[in-house]
Coordinates of C-alpha atoms in Angstrom, one line a residue:
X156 CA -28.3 30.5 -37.4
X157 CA -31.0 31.6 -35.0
X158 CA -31.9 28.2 -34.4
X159 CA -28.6 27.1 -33.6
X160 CA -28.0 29.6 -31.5
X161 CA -31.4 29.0 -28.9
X162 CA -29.9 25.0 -29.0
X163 CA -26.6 26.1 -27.4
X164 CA -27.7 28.1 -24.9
X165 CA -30.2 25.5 -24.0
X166 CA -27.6 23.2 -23.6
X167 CA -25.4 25.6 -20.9
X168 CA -28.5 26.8 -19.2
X169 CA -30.8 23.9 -18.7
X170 CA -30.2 20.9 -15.7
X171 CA -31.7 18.2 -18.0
X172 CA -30.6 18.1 -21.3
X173 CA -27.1 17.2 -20.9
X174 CA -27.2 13.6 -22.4
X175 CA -29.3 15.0 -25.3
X176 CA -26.3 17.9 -25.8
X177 CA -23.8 15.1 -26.2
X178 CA -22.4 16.5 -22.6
X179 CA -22.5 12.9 -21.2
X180 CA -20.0 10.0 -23.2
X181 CA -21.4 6.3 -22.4
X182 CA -18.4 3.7 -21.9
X183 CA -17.1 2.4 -24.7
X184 CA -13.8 0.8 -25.3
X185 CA -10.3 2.4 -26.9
X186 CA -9.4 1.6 -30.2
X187 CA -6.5 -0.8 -29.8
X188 CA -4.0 -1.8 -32.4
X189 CA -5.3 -5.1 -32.6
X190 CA -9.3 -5.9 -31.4
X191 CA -11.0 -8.8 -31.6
X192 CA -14.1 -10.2 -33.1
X193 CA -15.4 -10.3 -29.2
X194 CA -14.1 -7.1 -28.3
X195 CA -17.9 -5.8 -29.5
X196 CA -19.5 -8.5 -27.1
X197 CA -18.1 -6.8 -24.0
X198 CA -20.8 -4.4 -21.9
X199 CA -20.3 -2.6 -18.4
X200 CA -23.1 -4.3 -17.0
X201 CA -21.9 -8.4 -17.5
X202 CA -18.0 -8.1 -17.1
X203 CA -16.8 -11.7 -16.6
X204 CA -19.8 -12.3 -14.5
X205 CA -18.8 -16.2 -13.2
X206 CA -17.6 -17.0 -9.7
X207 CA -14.5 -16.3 -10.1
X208 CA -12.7 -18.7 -7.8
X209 CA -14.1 -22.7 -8.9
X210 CA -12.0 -24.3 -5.9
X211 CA -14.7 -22.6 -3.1
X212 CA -17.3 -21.5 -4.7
X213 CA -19.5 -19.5 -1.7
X214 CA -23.5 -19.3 -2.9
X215 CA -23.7 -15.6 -1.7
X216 CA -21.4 -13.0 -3.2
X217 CA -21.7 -9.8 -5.2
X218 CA -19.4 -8.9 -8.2
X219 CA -17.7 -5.1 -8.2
X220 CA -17.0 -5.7 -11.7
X221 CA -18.3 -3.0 -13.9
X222 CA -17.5 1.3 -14.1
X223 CA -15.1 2.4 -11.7
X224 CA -14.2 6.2 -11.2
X225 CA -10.6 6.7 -11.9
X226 CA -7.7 9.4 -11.9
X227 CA -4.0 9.5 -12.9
X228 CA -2.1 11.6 -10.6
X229 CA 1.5 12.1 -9.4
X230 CA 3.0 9.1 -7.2
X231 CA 3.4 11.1 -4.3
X232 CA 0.5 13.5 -4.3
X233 CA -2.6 13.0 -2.3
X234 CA -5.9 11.2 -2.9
X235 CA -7.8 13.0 -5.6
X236 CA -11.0 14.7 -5.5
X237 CA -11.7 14.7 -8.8
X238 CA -12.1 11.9 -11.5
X239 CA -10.7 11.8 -14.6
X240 CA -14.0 10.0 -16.2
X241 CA -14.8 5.8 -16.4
X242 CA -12.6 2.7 -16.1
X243 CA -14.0 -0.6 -17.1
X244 CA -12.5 -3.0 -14.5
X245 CA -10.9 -5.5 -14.3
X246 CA -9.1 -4.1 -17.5
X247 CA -5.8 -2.4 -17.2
X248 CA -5.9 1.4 -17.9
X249 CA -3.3 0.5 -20.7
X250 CA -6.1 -1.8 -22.3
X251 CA -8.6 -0.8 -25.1
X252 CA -11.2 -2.3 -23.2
X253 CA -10.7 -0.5 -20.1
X254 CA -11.7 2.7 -22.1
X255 CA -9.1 4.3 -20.5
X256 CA -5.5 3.3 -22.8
X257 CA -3.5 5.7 -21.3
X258 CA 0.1 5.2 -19.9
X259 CA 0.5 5.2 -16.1
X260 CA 4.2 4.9 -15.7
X261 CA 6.4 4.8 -12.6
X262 CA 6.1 8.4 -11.8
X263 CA 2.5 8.3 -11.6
X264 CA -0.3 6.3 -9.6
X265 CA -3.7 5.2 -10.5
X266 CA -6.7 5.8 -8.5
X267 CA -10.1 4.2 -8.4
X268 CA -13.4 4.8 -6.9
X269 CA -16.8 3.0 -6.9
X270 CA -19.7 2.9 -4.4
X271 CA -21.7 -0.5 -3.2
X272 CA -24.9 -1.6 -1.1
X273 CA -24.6 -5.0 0.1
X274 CA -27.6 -7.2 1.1
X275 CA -29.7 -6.8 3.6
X276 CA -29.0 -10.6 4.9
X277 CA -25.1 -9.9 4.6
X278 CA -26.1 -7.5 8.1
X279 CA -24.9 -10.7 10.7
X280 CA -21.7 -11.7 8.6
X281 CA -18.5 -10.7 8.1
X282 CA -17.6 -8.8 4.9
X283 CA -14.5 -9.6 2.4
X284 CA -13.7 -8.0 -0.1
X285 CA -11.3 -10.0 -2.9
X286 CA -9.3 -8.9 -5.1
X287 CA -8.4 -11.5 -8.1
X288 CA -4.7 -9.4 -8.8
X289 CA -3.7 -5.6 -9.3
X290 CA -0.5 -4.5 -10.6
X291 CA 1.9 -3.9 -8.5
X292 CA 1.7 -1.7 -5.3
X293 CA -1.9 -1.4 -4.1
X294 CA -4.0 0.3 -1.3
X295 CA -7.8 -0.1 -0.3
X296 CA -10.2 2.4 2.0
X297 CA -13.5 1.5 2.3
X298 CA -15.3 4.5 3.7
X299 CA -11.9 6.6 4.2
X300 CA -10.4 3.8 6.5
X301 CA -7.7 2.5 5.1
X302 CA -8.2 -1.7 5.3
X303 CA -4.9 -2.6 3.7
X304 CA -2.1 -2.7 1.4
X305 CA -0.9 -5.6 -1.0
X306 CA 2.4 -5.7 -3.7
X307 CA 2.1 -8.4 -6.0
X308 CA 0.7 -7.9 -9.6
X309 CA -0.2 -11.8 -10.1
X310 CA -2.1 -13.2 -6.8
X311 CA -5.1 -12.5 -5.1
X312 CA -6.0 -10.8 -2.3
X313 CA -8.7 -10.3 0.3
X314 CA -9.3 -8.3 3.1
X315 CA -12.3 -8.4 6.1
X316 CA -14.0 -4.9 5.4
X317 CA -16.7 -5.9 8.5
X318 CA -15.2 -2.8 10.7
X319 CA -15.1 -0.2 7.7
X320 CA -18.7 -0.4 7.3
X321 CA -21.3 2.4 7.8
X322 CA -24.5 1.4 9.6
X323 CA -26.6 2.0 6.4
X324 CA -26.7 3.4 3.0
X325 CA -24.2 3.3 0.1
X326 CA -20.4 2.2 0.9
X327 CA -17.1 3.6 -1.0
X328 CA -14.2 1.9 -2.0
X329 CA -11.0 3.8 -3.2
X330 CA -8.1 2.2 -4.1
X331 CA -5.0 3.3 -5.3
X332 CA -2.3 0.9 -8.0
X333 CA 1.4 2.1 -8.2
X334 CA 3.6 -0.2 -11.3
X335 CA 7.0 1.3 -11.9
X336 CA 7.2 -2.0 -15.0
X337 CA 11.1 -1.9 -15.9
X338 CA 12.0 0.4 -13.9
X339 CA 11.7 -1.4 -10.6
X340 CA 13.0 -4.7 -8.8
X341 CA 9.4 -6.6 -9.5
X342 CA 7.8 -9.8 -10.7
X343 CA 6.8 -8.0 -14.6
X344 CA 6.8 -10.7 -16.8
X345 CA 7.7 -8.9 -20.1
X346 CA 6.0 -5.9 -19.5
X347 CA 8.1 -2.7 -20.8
X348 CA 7.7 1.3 -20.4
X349 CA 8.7 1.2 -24.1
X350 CA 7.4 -1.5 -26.0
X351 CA 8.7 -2.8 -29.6
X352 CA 9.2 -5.8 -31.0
X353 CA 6.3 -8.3 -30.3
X354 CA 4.8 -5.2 -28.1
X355 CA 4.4 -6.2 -24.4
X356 CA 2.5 -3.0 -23.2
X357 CA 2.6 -1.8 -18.9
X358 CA -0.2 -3.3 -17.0
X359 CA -1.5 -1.4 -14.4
X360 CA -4.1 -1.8 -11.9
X361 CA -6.8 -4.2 -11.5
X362 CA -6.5 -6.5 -14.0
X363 CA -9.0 -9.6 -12.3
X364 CA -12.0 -10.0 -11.0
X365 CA -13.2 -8.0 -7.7
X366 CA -15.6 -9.3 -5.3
X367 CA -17.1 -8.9 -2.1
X368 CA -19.2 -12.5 0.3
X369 CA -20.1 -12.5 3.1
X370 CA -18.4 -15.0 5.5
X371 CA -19.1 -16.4 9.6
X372 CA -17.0 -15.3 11.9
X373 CA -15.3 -18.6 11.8
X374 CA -14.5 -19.5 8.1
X375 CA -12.7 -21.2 6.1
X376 CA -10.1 -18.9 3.9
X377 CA -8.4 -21.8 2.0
X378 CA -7.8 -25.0 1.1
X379 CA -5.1 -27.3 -0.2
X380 CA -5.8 -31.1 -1.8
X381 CA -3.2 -33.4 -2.0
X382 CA -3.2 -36.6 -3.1
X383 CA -1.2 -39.9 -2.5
X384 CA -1.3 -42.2 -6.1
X385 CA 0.8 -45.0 -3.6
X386 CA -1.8 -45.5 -1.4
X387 CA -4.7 -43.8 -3.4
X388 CA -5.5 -41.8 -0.4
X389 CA -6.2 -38.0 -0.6
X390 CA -5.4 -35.2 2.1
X391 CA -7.5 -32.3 2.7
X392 CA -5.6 -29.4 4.8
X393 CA -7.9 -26.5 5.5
X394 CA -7.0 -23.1 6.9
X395 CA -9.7 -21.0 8.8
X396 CA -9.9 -18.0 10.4
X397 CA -11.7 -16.3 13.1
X398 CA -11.9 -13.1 13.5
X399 CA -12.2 -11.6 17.0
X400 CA -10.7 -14.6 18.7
X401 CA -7.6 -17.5 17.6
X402 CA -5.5 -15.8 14.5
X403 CA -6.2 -18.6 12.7
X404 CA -6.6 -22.4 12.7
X405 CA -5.7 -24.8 10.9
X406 CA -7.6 -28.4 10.2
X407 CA -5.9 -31.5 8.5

């Protein structure tokens, strides 16, 4: 009993010990109703690690894939201070492997929080960060500045983060996902707030890949190929931007 009792109080008392006292969880995902066999293959550290967008593939990016902060608070109430633990993105929070698998719903809204160092080559370029889809109703600050808004659970979405930027040092990102499922107007697929029969859950929040790359000033945001099988010709159209000058341009 002695014993016991000098490890306890060595555990409240001391600054160090608190991953030896069990004080500190590692990630690790839910247990789901249904897992499968590469369920036990997925790790924080390599979270769909590819390029996540084939068609322009740009050499120099970084992946924000990985543990996010997050906290599930009232729709309406203001940006939270505190953190409710880990969220493995880009896995809903109703997933297993988010680690989260707790409802949102439509009354609530889901915050997230991560910080960032980008190269020290990206200091020239233009910054975007992408979003590969969040669902539904979404808002990014990068360093308290809010840098924009998005509704849509099933495209992507990128914004030019250049201006947010400290001079130095680590960079924060918040961003906050609102999904009312069934109970609003939106593009839900067959999500439900009360599942049954073959058991689509709610999806909320990011759910694809994020990324930052660095871009020139003048770049090319998309593309479009189409081809002609009559007269086995193929069009290229090409949208680019420039920031700080023309809106945009755009090349056939």
């Amino acid at each position: 009993m002695k014993t016991r009792i000098v490890s306890l109080v060595l555990c409240l008392f001391a600054a160090w010990p608190l991953v030896l006292c069990g004080s500190a969880k590692a990630w690790e995902p839910a247990k789901g109703r249904l897992m499968t066999r590469w369920a036990a293959d997925v790790q924080p550290d390599k979270v769909l690690p590819e390029y996540p967008r084939p068609q322009m593939v740009r050499q120099d990016w970084l992946n924000l894939n990985g543990l996010w902060n997050y906290a599930i608070v009232e729709k309406d109430a203001a940006q939270p201070t505190a953190w409710d633990g880990e969220i493995l993105v880009p896995f809903a929070a109703e997933s297993a492997l988010s680690g989260v698998m707790k409802p949102v719903g439509e009354k609530n809204r889901l915050w997230y929080r991560r910080t960032f160092k980008t190269p020290d080559a990206w200091e020239k370029k233009n910054v975007l960060l992408h979003f590969g889809a969040v669902d539904w109703d979404t808002t990014v600050w990068v360093n308290g500045q809010e840098v924009g808004t998005h509704r849509g659970g099933y495209d992507g979405f990128s914004f030019d983060i250049t201006s947010a930027f400290k001079p130095q040092g680590e960079q924060e990102i918040v961003v906050s996902a609102w999904d009312p499922v069934d109970a609003g107007h939106q593009a839900r697929g067959k999500q439900v707030r009360n599942p049954g029969g073959i058991w689509y859950t709610p999806t909320t929040g990011i759910w694809q890949t994020v990324w930052l790359e660095p871009v020139a000033q003048a770049n090319v945001d998309s593309l479009r190929i189409t081809p002609n099988i009559d007269d086995s010709s193929v069009t290229v159209a090409l949208h680019a931007v420039v920031t700080g000058g023309t809106p945009e341009v755009k090349i056939e």
